[in-house]
Amino acid sequence: MSLKFGTSGLRGLSVDLDGPAAAIYATAFARYLLSSGQAKAGDTVMIGRDFRPSSPSIAAICAGALKRAGFSVADCGTVPTPALALYAGKRQSAALMVTGSHIPADRNGIKFYRPNGEIAKVDEEAIAAAAAPLLADQTSFDVTPDEAEDGMATATAEFLARNTALLEVGALAGLRVGVYQHSTVARDLFVDVLNHYGAQVVALGRSDTFIPVDTEAVSPATIDSLKRWAAEHSLDAIVSADGDGDRPLVADEAGLPLRGDLLGLIAARFLDATVAVTPVTSNSGLERHLPILRTRVGSPYVIAGMEQAVSEGQKTVVGFEANGGTLLATDAVVNGTTLTALPTRDSFLPALAVLALSKKQAQTLSALAAGFGLPVAVADRIENFPTDTSAALMAHLRSTRENLADFLTGIGRPADVSDIDGLRVTLHDDSVIHFRPSGNAPEMRCYVEAKDEASAHALLAEGLTRIREFGLSKTESKG
């Protein structure tokens, strides 16, 4: 079984999760809540899901397991993860979201929420420990699905109310904004929110088939579609999100996606953040605009960093990742109203913040992005790259400086190396190349920064080539 906790929740193949494993992990979660005193028998657990084919079945199996463990269950249906988190958090209820986020449809996962918010690494370890003896004998485990009370309408309404209070009425009037709907659970809410603010909305690319959209490494095919739609409909922007609606995708007037960490920076400034917490993979130029605390990749690490900042007395603490998902650790006053803390990734806040800034400053999104003067940063991944090969590559690069230098021959000479999460190498010309195995799927990621667009894409291509060559050499050695 390939299930494991990654950068955000439990992930693995759908065929492994859709069955006893779903019931086992839901049971382990229930037992952890009860044994730790975070919930009691009879309390309600909220369940949401994305549009993947396997998600309804997994959600029903989880509902059955939670009921057998003594909980009531509310079915919030196909809602964005931040909407589920907001709804559950206001009621101090635990929750779980059945989603694989941005990864392919043959994979799925579960995100877990305590009554006081998203689980931390220590919670993951406790849930995994509770699941281990149950996984050892799955054959006799009860996987009977069950139905739950309907909570979808209220969860959606509360999230809509939150996002329609962020800006002034008519704040986006005059903007033509496309919504790339594909199969994200955020697709209808985006249309409703943008219409509320007076934008002229054009719905694009709605799909009944699940389409994985990685907002951190947007595929060339998706970019081609965004460019075509931007020109065809004379759009000022296009917005979208990943499968569960917690990572934003915002493209400019030419259909070119803006970096997620730039969206996070704009959201942090929109909220007058006193500090922003973000992983090491985010752009190195952020520190020129805002006090920054760096962490490992993954929302649990960002949340831990935000908790640290709050404990140190920071007034307004925002977190974001290179994928654009933005978290709010503290209440913030916006548009004369209090925006309550929501310490889980949200795609709506950063998307609305950047559109509002563009309208306020009467700038195109491309001009707005250029004005921040961040180094050019691009990223991509090699899919279906075996995890053991990724581990072997990282071990090889970490073993000696000579190995790293040899691997980068023809690319550049290492000047500095950070090992917070993967290997982030600053070269002698101040460009950056970062190698990191995905925590969610068998993928190897490469992030780069350079002085201009051409140099960045050339560096990324070289990095991906070296990764592929290493993988090929391992395959040949096994043969």
GROMACS .gro file of C-alpha atoms in nm:
model
  479
    1MET     CA    1   0.000   0.000   0.000
    2SER     CA    2   0.142   0.339  -0.104
    3LEU     CA    3  -0.058   0.564   0.130
    4LYS     CA    4   0.134   0.817   0.336
    5PHE     CA    5   0.111   1.166   0.481
    6GLY     CA    6   0.270   1.424   0.253
    7THR     CA    7   0.284   1.803   0.244
    8SER     CA    8  -0.091   1.829   0.305
    9GLY     CA    9  -0.278   1.525   0.430
   10LEU     CA   10  -0.284   1.158   0.344
   11ARG     CA   11  -0.219   1.072  -0.021
   12GLY     CA   12  -0.192   0.764  -0.239
   13LEU     CA   13  -0.348   0.565  -0.520
   14SER     CA   14  -0.727   0.575  -0.531
   15VAL     CA   15  -0.746   0.196  -0.550
   16ASP     CA   16  -0.552   0.174  -0.223
   17LEU     CA   17  -0.764   0.432  -0.041
   18ASP     CA   18  -1.111   0.342  -0.173
   19GLY     CA   19  -1.187   0.049   0.057
   20PRO     CA   20  -1.062  -0.069   0.397
   21ALA     CA   21  -0.790   0.196   0.413
   22ALA     CA   22  -1.044   0.481   0.408
   23ALA     CA   23  -1.237   0.323   0.695
   24ILE     CA   24  -0.916   0.252   0.886
   25TYR     CA   25  -0.778   0.605   0.865
   26ALA     CA   26  -1.118   0.756   0.951
   27THR     CA   27  -1.136   0.521   1.251
   28ALA     CA   28  -0.781   0.611   1.352
   29PHE     CA   29  -0.871   0.979   1.330
   30ALA     CA   30  -1.181   0.922   1.542
   31ARG     CA   31  -0.988   0.728   1.806
   32TYR     CA   32  -0.721   0.998   1.817
   33LEU     CA   33  -0.982   1.271   1.867
   34LEU     CA   34  -1.143   1.075   2.151
   35SER     CA   35  -0.821   0.964   2.325
   36SER     CA   36  -0.670   1.313   2.311
   37GLY     CA   37  -0.984   1.475   2.450
   38GLN     CA   38  -1.035   1.692   2.143
   39ALA     CA   39  -1.382   1.547   2.084
   40LYS     CA   40  -1.634   1.324   2.258
   41ALA     CA   41  -1.883   1.063   2.144
   42GLY     CA   42  -2.184   1.220   1.977
   43ASP     CA   43  -1.992   1.520   1.841
   44THR     CA   44  -2.029   1.603   1.472
   45VAL     CA   45  -1.752   1.553   1.215
   46MET     CA   46  -1.787   1.741   0.884
   47ILE     CA   47  -1.698   1.571   0.553
   48GLY     CA   48  -1.629   1.737   0.219
   49ARG     CA   49  -1.496   1.608  -0.111
   50ASP     CA   50  -1.372   1.706  -0.456
   51PHE     CA   51  -1.497   1.592  -0.798
   52ARG     CA   52  -1.265   1.292  -0.843
   53PRO     CA   53  -1.450   0.973  -0.943
   54SER     CA   54  -1.334   0.794  -0.626
   55SER     CA   55  -1.419   1.074  -0.381
   56PRO     CA   56  -1.792   0.998  -0.319
   57SER     CA   57  -1.715   0.635  -0.235
   58ILE     CA   58  -1.425   0.723  -0.005
   59ALA     CA   59  -1.634   0.990   0.170
   60ALA     CA   60  -1.920   0.745   0.228
   61ILE     CA   61  -1.682   0.484   0.369
   62CYS     CA   62  -1.532   0.745   0.602
   63ALA     CA   63  -1.882   0.850   0.712
   64GLY     CA   64  -1.967   0.491   0.802
   65ALA     CA   65  -1.646   0.447   0.999
   66LEU     CA   66  -1.696   0.773   1.190
   67LYS     CA   67  -2.053   0.677   1.282
   68ARG     CA   68  -1.939   0.338   1.408
   69ALA     CA   69  -1.680   0.519   1.618
   70GLY     CA   70  -1.958   0.715   1.788
   71PHE     CA   71  -1.969   1.041   1.594
   72SER     CA   72  -2.245   1.218   1.404
   73VAL     CA   73  -2.149   1.315   1.050
   74ALA     CA   74  -2.247   1.616   0.838
   75ASP     CA   75  -2.200   1.585   0.462
   76CYS     CA   76  -2.080   1.919   0.323
   77GLY     CA   77  -2.063   1.778  -0.031
   78THR     CA   78  -1.837   1.916  -0.303
   79VAL     CA   79  -1.707   2.236  -0.144
   80PRO     CA   80  -1.366   2.407  -0.138
   81THR     CA   81  -1.141   2.291   0.142
   82PRO     CA   82  -1.127   2.641   0.298
   83ALA     CA   83  -1.509   2.651   0.300
   84LEU     CA   84  -1.519   2.321   0.488
   85ALA     CA   85  -1.251   2.443   0.730
   86LEU     CA   86  -1.438   2.768   0.794
   87TYR     CA   87  -1.771   2.591   0.851
   88ALA     CA   88  -1.623   2.329   1.084
   89GLY     CA   89  -1.403   2.578   1.268
   90LYS     CA   90  -1.691   2.809   1.355
   91ARG     CA   91  -1.867   2.512   1.517
   92GLN     CA   92  -1.549   2.372   1.673
   93SER     CA   93  -1.607   2.047   1.487
   94ALA     CA   94  -1.351   1.810   1.346
   95ALA     CA   95  -1.356   1.759   0.970
   96LEU     CA   96  -1.205   1.564   0.687
   97MET     CA   97  -1.182   1.654   0.319
   98VAL     CA   98  -1.155   1.376   0.062
   99THR     CA   99  -0.929   1.518  -0.206
  100GLY     CA  100  -0.608   1.460  -0.395
  101SER     CA  101  -0.581   1.835  -0.455
  102HIS     CA  102  -0.378   1.889  -0.774
  103ILE     CA  103  -0.249   1.534  -0.834
  104PRO     CA  104  -0.383   1.302  -1.109
  105ALA     CA  105  -0.728   1.145  -1.089
  106ASP     CA  106  -0.593   0.795  -1.023
  107ARG     CA  107  -0.478   0.926  -0.684
  108ASN     CA  108  -0.670   1.064  -0.391
  109GLY     CA  109  -0.628   1.160  -0.029
  110ILE     CA  110  -0.777   1.286   0.296
  111LYS     CA  111  -0.709   1.616   0.472
  112PHE     CA  112  -0.785   1.610   0.844
  113TYR     CA  113  -0.901   1.896   1.067
  114ARG     CA  114  -0.913   1.903   1.445
  115PRO     CA  115  -1.193   2.107   1.606
  116ASN     CA  116  -0.944   2.395   1.629
  117GLY     CA  117  -0.801   2.368   1.277
  118GLU     CA  118  -0.579   2.179   1.037
  119ILE     CA  119  -0.375   1.897   1.189
  120ALA     CA  120  -0.003   1.936   1.256
  121LYS     CA  121   0.280   1.689   1.201
  122VAL     CA  122   0.243   1.555   1.555
  123ASP     CA  123  -0.123   1.479   1.480
  124GLU     CA  124  -0.029   1.302   1.157
  125GLU     CA  125   0.209   1.082   1.353
  126ALA     CA  126  -0.059   0.996   1.609
  127ILE     CA  127  -0.317   0.912   1.340
  128ALA     CA  128  -0.064   0.699   1.151
  129ALA     CA  129   0.026   0.516   1.473
  130ALA     CA  130  -0.342   0.446   1.547
  131ALA     CA  131  -0.391   0.319   1.192
  132ALA     CA  132  -0.086   0.090   1.184
  133PRO     CA  133  -0.230  -0.210   1.376
  134LEU     CA  134  -0.558  -0.183   1.184
  135LEU     CA  135  -0.375  -0.182   0.849
  136ALA     CA  136  -0.198  -0.502   0.947
  137ASP     CA  137  -0.528  -0.692   0.918
  138GLN     CA  138  -0.760  -0.517   0.675
  139THR     CA  139  -0.960  -0.821   0.567
  140SER     CA  140  -1.199  -0.811   0.862
  141PHE     CA  141  -1.239  -0.435   0.878
  142ASP     CA  142  -1.592  -0.300   0.827
  143VAL     CA  143  -1.607  -0.078   0.517
  144THR     CA  144  -1.985  -0.036   0.503
  145PRO     CA  145  -2.060   0.313   0.367
  146ASP     CA  146  -2.316   0.538   0.528
  147GLU     CA  147  -2.500   0.859   0.454
  148ALA     CA  148  -2.465   1.180   0.651
  149GLU     CA  149  -2.680   1.481   0.728
  150ASP     CA  150  -2.667   1.753   0.461
  151GLY     CA  151  -2.448   2.051   0.551
  152MET     CA  152  -2.342   2.163   0.204
  153ALA     CA  153  -2.573   2.461   0.163
  154THR     CA  154  -2.468   2.624   0.490
  155ALA     CA  155  -2.096   2.565   0.435
  156THR     CA  156  -2.116   2.721   0.090
  157ALA     CA  157  -2.323   3.017   0.211
  158GLU     CA  158  -2.085   3.100   0.495
  159PHE     CA  159  -1.781   3.093   0.267
  160LEU     CA  160  -1.961   3.309   0.011
  161ALA     CA  161  -2.048   3.560   0.284
  162ARG     CA  162  -1.684   3.575   0.395
  163ASN     CA  163  -1.559   3.650   0.045
  164THR     CA  164  -1.829   3.901  -0.046
  165ALA     CA  165  -1.726   4.114   0.254
  166LEU     CA  166  -1.358   4.144   0.156
  167LEU     CA  167  -1.390   4.432  -0.090
  168GLU     CA  168  -1.612   4.733  -0.138
  169VAL     CA  169  -1.927   4.692  -0.346
  170GLY     CA  170  -1.842   4.730  -0.715
  171ALA     CA  171  -1.468   4.697  -0.646
  172LEU     CA  172  -1.411   4.496  -0.965
  173ALA     CA  173  -1.657   4.679  -1.193
  174GLY     CA  174  -1.518   4.719  -1.543
  175LEU     CA  175  -1.287   4.416  -1.526
  176ARG     CA  176  -1.348   4.124  -1.762
  177VAL     CA  177  -1.247   3.815  -1.573
  178GLY     CA  178  -1.248   3.459  -1.701
  179VAL     CA  179  -1.308   3.171  -1.461
  180TYR     CA  180  -1.136   2.852  -1.575
  181GLN     CA  181  -1.384   2.615  -1.418
  182HIS     CA  182  -1.248   2.271  -1.523
  183SER     CA  183  -1.326   2.034  -1.233
  184THR     CA  184  -1.244   2.249  -0.931
  185VAL     CA  185  -1.501   2.261  -0.653
  186ALA     CA  186  -1.441   2.638  -0.641
  187ARG     CA  187  -1.576   2.698  -0.992
  188ASP     CA  188  -1.928   2.819  -0.915
  189LEU     CA  189  -1.832   3.017  -0.606
  190PHE     CA  190  -1.569   3.208  -0.805
  191VAL     CA  191  -1.837   3.313  -1.053
  192ASP     CA  192  -2.073   3.419  -0.773
  193VAL     CA  193  -1.807   3.621  -0.586
  194LEU     CA  194  -1.678   3.799  -0.897
  195ASN     CA  195  -2.030   3.881  -1.010
  196HIS     CA  196  -2.097   4.027  -0.666
  197TYR     CA  197  -1.811   4.275  -0.709
  198GLY     CA  198  -1.932   4.386  -1.052
  199ALA     CA  199  -1.682   4.203  -1.273
  200GLN     CA  200  -1.791   4.085  -1.617
  201VAL     CA  201  -1.744   3.710  -1.578
  202VAL     CA  202  -1.677   3.464  -1.858
  203ALA     CA  203  -1.701   3.096  -1.761
  204LEU     CA  204  -1.441   2.882  -1.938
  205GLY     CA  205  -1.349   2.517  -1.978
  206ARG     CA  206  -1.601   2.351  -1.746
  207SER     CA  207  -1.543   1.976  -1.739
  208ASP     CA  208  -1.736   1.674  -1.616
  209THR     CA  209  -1.410   1.477  -1.623
  210PHE     CA  210  -1.160   1.543  -1.346
  211ILE     CA  211  -0.865   1.753  -1.464
  212PRO     CA  212  -0.563   1.787  -1.233
  213VAL     CA  213  -0.441   2.148  -1.225
  214ASP     CA  214  -0.110   2.214  -1.048
  215THR     CA  215  -0.099   2.587  -0.978
  216GLU     CA  216   0.272   2.570  -0.896
  217ALA     CA  217   0.369   2.404  -1.224
  218VAL     CA  218   0.098   2.493  -1.476
  219SER     CA  219   0.111   2.261  -1.775
  220PRO     CA  220   0.196   2.395  -2.122
  221ALA     CA  221  -0.143   2.275  -2.249
  222THR     CA  222  -0.323   2.472  -1.977
  223ILE     CA  223  -0.117   2.783  -2.052
  224ASP     CA  224  -0.203   2.753  -2.422
  225SER     CA  225  -0.572   2.745  -2.330
  226LEU     CA  226  -0.536   3.044  -2.097
  227LYS     CA  227  -0.360   3.245  -2.370
  228ARG     CA  228  -0.627   3.156  -2.625
  229TRP     CA  229  -0.914   3.248  -2.391
  230ALA     CA  230  -0.750   3.576  -2.286
  231ALA     CA  231  -0.721   3.688  -2.649
  232GLU     CA  232  -1.055   3.549  -2.764
  233HIS     CA  233  -1.256   3.717  -2.486
  234SER     CA  234  -1.040   4.030  -2.432
  235LEU     CA  235  -0.993   3.938  -2.067
  236ASP     CA  236  -0.816   4.139  -1.798
  237ALA     CA  237  -0.750   3.824  -1.597
  238ILE     CA  238  -0.836   3.457  -1.560
  239VAL     CA  239  -0.883   3.292  -1.219
  240SER     CA  240  -0.904   2.929  -1.122
  241ALA     CA  241  -0.793   2.686  -0.853
  242ASP     CA  242  -0.679   2.330  -0.802
  243GLY     CA  243  -0.920   2.041  -0.745
  244ASP     CA  244  -1.019   2.126  -0.388
  245GLY     CA  245  -1.003   2.502  -0.426
  246ASP     CA  246  -0.726   2.584  -0.180
  247ARG     CA  247  -0.457   2.686  -0.432
  248PRO     CA  248  -0.524   2.980  -0.666
  249LEU     CA  249  -0.438   3.018  -1.032
  250VAL     CA  250  -0.444   3.377  -1.159
  251ALA     CA  251  -0.338   3.458  -1.516
  252ASP     CA  252  -0.278   3.806  -1.655
  253GLU     CA  253  -0.433   3.978  -1.957
  254ALA     CA  254  -0.217   3.768  -2.190
  255GLY     CA  255  -0.310   3.440  -2.020
  256LEU     CA  256   0.024   3.401  -1.843
  257PRO     CA  257  -0.002   3.269  -1.485
  258LEU     CA  258   0.128   3.486  -1.202
  259ARG     CA  259   0.355   3.321  -0.949
  260GLY     CA  260   0.171   3.188  -0.646
  261ASP     CA  261   0.418   3.343  -0.403
  262LEU     CA  262   0.354   3.684  -0.561
  263LEU     CA  263  -0.019   3.630  -0.504
  264GLY     CA  264   0.058   3.544  -0.143
  265LEU     CA  265   0.271   3.855  -0.102
  266ILE     CA  266  -0.005   4.076  -0.242
  267ALA     CA  267  -0.259   3.911  -0.009
  268ALA     CA  268  -0.028   3.966   0.289
  269ARG     CA  269   0.008   4.336   0.204
  270PHE     CA  270  -0.367   4.362   0.144
  271LEU     CA  271  -0.417   4.245   0.503
  272ASP     CA  272  -0.137   4.469   0.639
  273ALA     CA  273   0.048   4.162   0.767
  274THR     CA  274   0.329   4.228   1.015
  275VAL     CA  275   0.501   3.905   0.907
  276ALA     CA  276   0.446   3.639   0.641
  277VAL     CA  277   0.541   3.274   0.677
  278THR     CA  278   0.635   3.084   0.361
  279PRO     CA  279   0.842   2.782   0.257
  280VAL     CA  280   1.198   2.795   0.130
  281THR     CA  281   1.070   2.731  -0.224
  282SER     CA  282   0.903   3.072  -0.242
  283ASN     CA  283   1.076   3.357  -0.425
  284SER     CA  284   1.396   3.485  -0.262
  285GLY     CA  285   1.294   3.845  -0.337
  286LEU     CA  286   1.002   3.845  -0.092
  287GLU     CA  287   1.214   3.975   0.194
  288ARG     CA  288   1.249   4.307   0.013
  289HIS     CA  289   0.876   4.370   0.061
  290LEU     CA  290   0.780   4.218   0.396
  291PRO     CA  291   0.931   4.046   0.702
  292ILE     CA  292   0.946   3.677   0.608
  293LEU     CA  293   0.982   3.358   0.812
  294ARG     CA  294   1.091   3.056   0.604
  295THR     CA  295   0.983   2.694   0.662
  296ARG     CA  296   0.986   2.354   0.499
  297VAL     CA  297   0.730   2.284   0.224
  298GLY     CA  298   0.381   2.192   0.338
  299SER     CA  299   0.093   2.359   0.517
  300PRO     CA  300   0.170   2.190   0.854
  301TYR     CA  301   0.511   2.358   0.856
  302VAL     CA  302   0.367   2.694   0.753
  303ILE     CA  303   0.105   2.664   1.028
  304ALA     CA  304   0.377   2.585   1.282
  305GLY     CA  305   0.568   2.892   1.164
  306MET     CA  306   0.258   3.107   1.197
  307GLU     CA  307   0.197   2.979   1.550
  308GLN     CA  308   0.555   3.072   1.634
  309ALA     CA  309   0.505   3.422   1.496
  310VAL     CA  310   0.183   3.467   1.695
  311SER     CA  311   0.355   3.348   2.014
  312GLU     CA  312   0.624   3.610   1.955
  313GLY     CA  313   0.361   3.884   1.955
  314GLN     CA  314   0.311   3.950   1.584
  315LYS     CA  315  -0.021   4.128   1.531
  316THR     CA  316  -0.127   4.013   1.184
  317VAL     CA  317   0.025   3.686   1.065
  318VAL     CA  318  -0.026   3.553   0.712
  319GLY     CA  319   0.116   3.238   0.558
  320PHE     CA  320   0.141   3.136   0.194
  321GLU     CA  321   0.309   2.880  -0.024
  322ALA     CA  322   0.469   2.893  -0.367
  323ASN     CA  323   0.144   2.745  -0.500
  324GLY     CA  324  -0.040   3.059  -0.384
  325GLY     CA  325  -0.251   2.899  -0.109
  326THR     CA  326  -0.284   3.168   0.158
  327LEU     CA  327  -0.344   3.111   0.530
  328LEU     CA  328  -0.453   3.362   0.795
  329ALA     CA  329  -0.338   3.291   1.152
  330THR     CA  330  -0.493   3.597   1.314
  331ASP     CA  331  -0.804   3.807   1.271
  332ALA     CA  332  -0.758   4.102   1.035
  333VAL     CA  333  -0.966   4.414   0.974
  334VAL     CA  334  -1.055   4.450   0.606
  335ASN     CA  335  -1.300   4.693   0.448
  336GLY     CA  336  -1.417   4.797   0.794
  337THR     CA  337  -1.506   4.441   0.900
  338THR     CA  338  -1.317   4.171   1.086
  339LEU     CA  339  -1.194   3.883   0.874
  340THR     CA  340  -1.163   3.592   1.114
  341ALA     CA  341  -0.854   3.374   1.117
  342LEU     CA  342  -0.857   3.083   0.873
  343PRO     CA  343  -0.527   2.896   0.912
  344THR     CA  344  -0.568   2.672   0.611
  345ARG     CA  345  -0.490   2.732   0.245
  346ASP     CA  346  -0.740   2.952   0.062
  347SER     CA  347  -0.749   3.041  -0.309
  348PHE     CA  348  -1.012   3.317  -0.289
  349LEU     CA  349  -0.829   3.570  -0.070
  350PRO     CA  350  -0.517   3.599  -0.291
  351ALA     CA  351  -0.719   3.602  -0.615
  352LEU     CA  352  -0.944   3.881  -0.493
  353ALA     CA  353  -0.653   4.077  -0.345
  354VAL     CA  354  -0.460   4.089  -0.672
  355LEU     CA  355  -0.767   4.177  -0.880
  356ALA     CA  356  -0.857   4.456  -0.638
  357LEU     CA  357  -0.503   4.597  -0.646
  358SER     CA  358  -0.501   4.587  -1.026
  359LYS     CA  359  -0.828   4.779  -1.041
  360LYS     CA  360  -0.727   5.028  -0.770
  361GLN     CA  361  -0.396   5.113  -0.937
  362ALA     CA  362  -0.542   5.098  -1.290
  363GLN     CA  363  -0.265   4.858  -1.392
  364THR     CA  364  -0.271   4.542  -1.600
  365LEU     CA  365  -0.177   4.233  -1.404
  366SER     CA  366   0.146   4.196  -1.601
  367ALA     CA  367   0.251   4.554  -1.513
  368LEU     CA  368   0.148   4.501  -1.153
  369ALA     CA  369   0.359   4.185  -1.128
  370ALA     CA  370   0.661   4.348  -1.292
  371GLY     CA  371   0.641   4.637  -1.044
  372PHE     CA  372   0.735   4.410  -0.753
  373GLY     CA  373   1.074   4.341  -0.915
  374LEU     CA  374   1.097   3.981  -0.794
  375PRO     CA  375   1.360   3.753  -0.951
  376VAL     CA  376   1.217   3.549  -1.236
  377ALA     CA  377   1.119   3.215  -1.086
  378VAL     CA  378   0.984   2.909  -1.265
  379ALA     CA  379   0.925   2.551  -1.160
  380ASP     CA  380   0.826   2.219  -1.307
  381ARG     CA  381   0.820   1.853  -1.218
  382ILE     CA  382   0.893   1.514  -1.367
  383GLU     CA  383   0.592   1.292  -1.312
  384ASN     CA  384   0.603   0.916  -1.253
  385PHE     CA  385   0.954   0.947  -1.112
  386PRO     CA  386   0.998   0.656  -0.864
  387THR     CA  387   1.031   0.766  -0.503
  388ASP     CA  388   1.330   0.539  -0.448
  389THR     CA  389   1.507   0.706  -0.741
  390SER     CA  390   1.428   1.049  -0.595
  391ALA     CA  391   1.570   0.935  -0.262
  392ALA     CA  392   1.883   0.801  -0.434
  393LEU     CA  393   1.934   1.129  -0.619
  394MET     CA  394   1.903   1.339  -0.304
  395ALA     CA  395   2.137   1.107  -0.113
  396HIS     CA  396   2.391   1.134  -0.396
  397LEU     CA  397   2.376   1.515  -0.406
  398ARG     CA  398   2.397   1.546  -0.028
  399SER     CA  399   2.684   1.302   0.021
  400THR     CA  400   2.968   1.528  -0.095
  401ARG     CA  401   3.016   1.875  -0.237
  402GLU     CA  402   3.204   1.711  -0.525
  403ASN     CA  403   2.895   1.509  -0.622
  404LEU     CA  404   2.684   1.824  -0.624
  405ALA     CA  405   2.944   2.017  -0.824
  406ASP     CA  406   2.974   1.736  -1.079
  407PHE     CA  407   2.596   1.715  -1.114
  408LEU     CA  408   2.585   2.087  -1.188
  409THR     CA  409   2.878   2.091  -1.430
  410GLY     CA  410   2.783   2.312  -1.723
  411ILE     CA  411   2.502   2.472  -1.521
  412GLY     CA  412   2.698   2.671  -1.265
  413ARG     CA  413   2.925   2.658  -0.961
  414PRO     CA  414   2.756   2.617  -0.620
  415ALA     CA  415   2.812   2.913  -0.387
  416ASP     CA  416   2.567   2.830  -0.110
  417VAL     CA  417   2.343   2.534  -0.023
  418SER     CA  418   2.028   2.520   0.191
  419ASP     CA  419   1.902   2.180   0.307
  420ILE     CA  420   1.580   2.292   0.478
  421ASP     CA  421   1.368   2.095   0.231
  422GLY     CA  422   1.539   1.933  -0.066
  423LEU     CA  423   1.857   2.102  -0.186
  424ARG     CA  424   1.838   2.471  -0.273
  425VAL     CA  425   2.160   2.576  -0.442
  426THR     CA  426   2.260   2.937  -0.498
  427LEU     CA  427   2.509   2.957  -0.787
  428HIS     CA  428   2.797   3.203  -0.827
  429ASP     CA  429   2.592   3.422  -1.061
  430ASP     CA  430   2.320   3.449  -0.788
  431SER     CA  431   2.078   3.227  -0.979
  432VAL     CA  432   1.911   2.948  -0.783
  433ILE     CA  433   1.831   2.585  -0.859
  434HIS     CA  434   1.638   2.374  -0.612
  435PHE     CA  435   1.583   1.997  -0.629
  436ARG     CA  436   1.304   1.849  -0.418
  437PRO     CA  437   1.105   1.522  -0.427
  438SER     CA  438   0.728   1.574  -0.404
  439GLY     CA  439   0.572   1.484  -0.072
  440ASN     CA  440   0.242   1.387  -0.238
  441ALA     CA  441   0.320   1.183  -0.547
  442PRO     CA  442   0.605   1.001  -0.729
  443GLU     CA  443   0.738   1.324  -0.877
  444MET     CA  444   1.067   1.510  -0.872
  445ARG     CA  445   1.036   1.890  -0.863
  446CYS     CA  446   1.281   2.153  -0.979
  447TYR     CA  447   1.256   2.523  -0.889
  448VAL     CA  448   1.483   2.793  -1.032
  449GLU     CA  449   1.542   3.167  -1.014
  450ALA     CA  450   1.740   3.379  -1.259
  451LYS     CA  451   1.789   3.736  -1.377
  452ASP     CA  452   1.552   3.711  -1.674
  453GLU     CA  453   1.287   3.488  -1.829
  454ALA     CA  454   1.514   3.325  -2.087
  455SER     CA  455   1.783   3.242  -1.831
  456ALA     CA  456   1.527   3.100  -1.588
  457HIS     CA  457   1.371   2.867  -1.845
  458ALA     CA  458   1.712   2.758  -1.970
  459LEU     CA  459   1.821   2.679  -1.614
  460LEU     CA  460   1.499   2.487  -1.547
  461ALA     CA  461   1.542   2.283  -1.866
  462GLU     CA  462   1.898   2.194  -1.766
  463GLY     CA  463   1.790   2.095  -1.417
  464LEU     CA  464   1.512   1.870  -1.544
  465THR     CA  465   1.750   1.713  -1.795
  466ARG     CA  466   1.998   1.622  -1.519
  467ILE     CA  467   1.719   1.467  -1.313
  468ARG     CA  468   1.599   1.258  -1.609
  469GLU     CA  469   1.954   1.144  -1.686
  470PHE     CA  470   2.004   1.032  -1.327
  471GLY     CA  471   1.677   0.841  -1.336
  472LEU     CA  472   1.772   0.676  -1.664
  473SER     CA  473   2.109   0.570  -1.524
  474LYS     CA  474   1.937   0.408  -1.227
  475THR     CA  475   1.696   0.223  -1.456
  476GLU     CA  476   1.983   0.097  -1.673
  477SER     CA  477   2.182  -0.016  -1.369
  478LYS     CA  478   1.884  -0.218  -1.247
  479GLY     CA  479   1.850  -0.375  -1.590
   0.00000   0.00000   0.00000
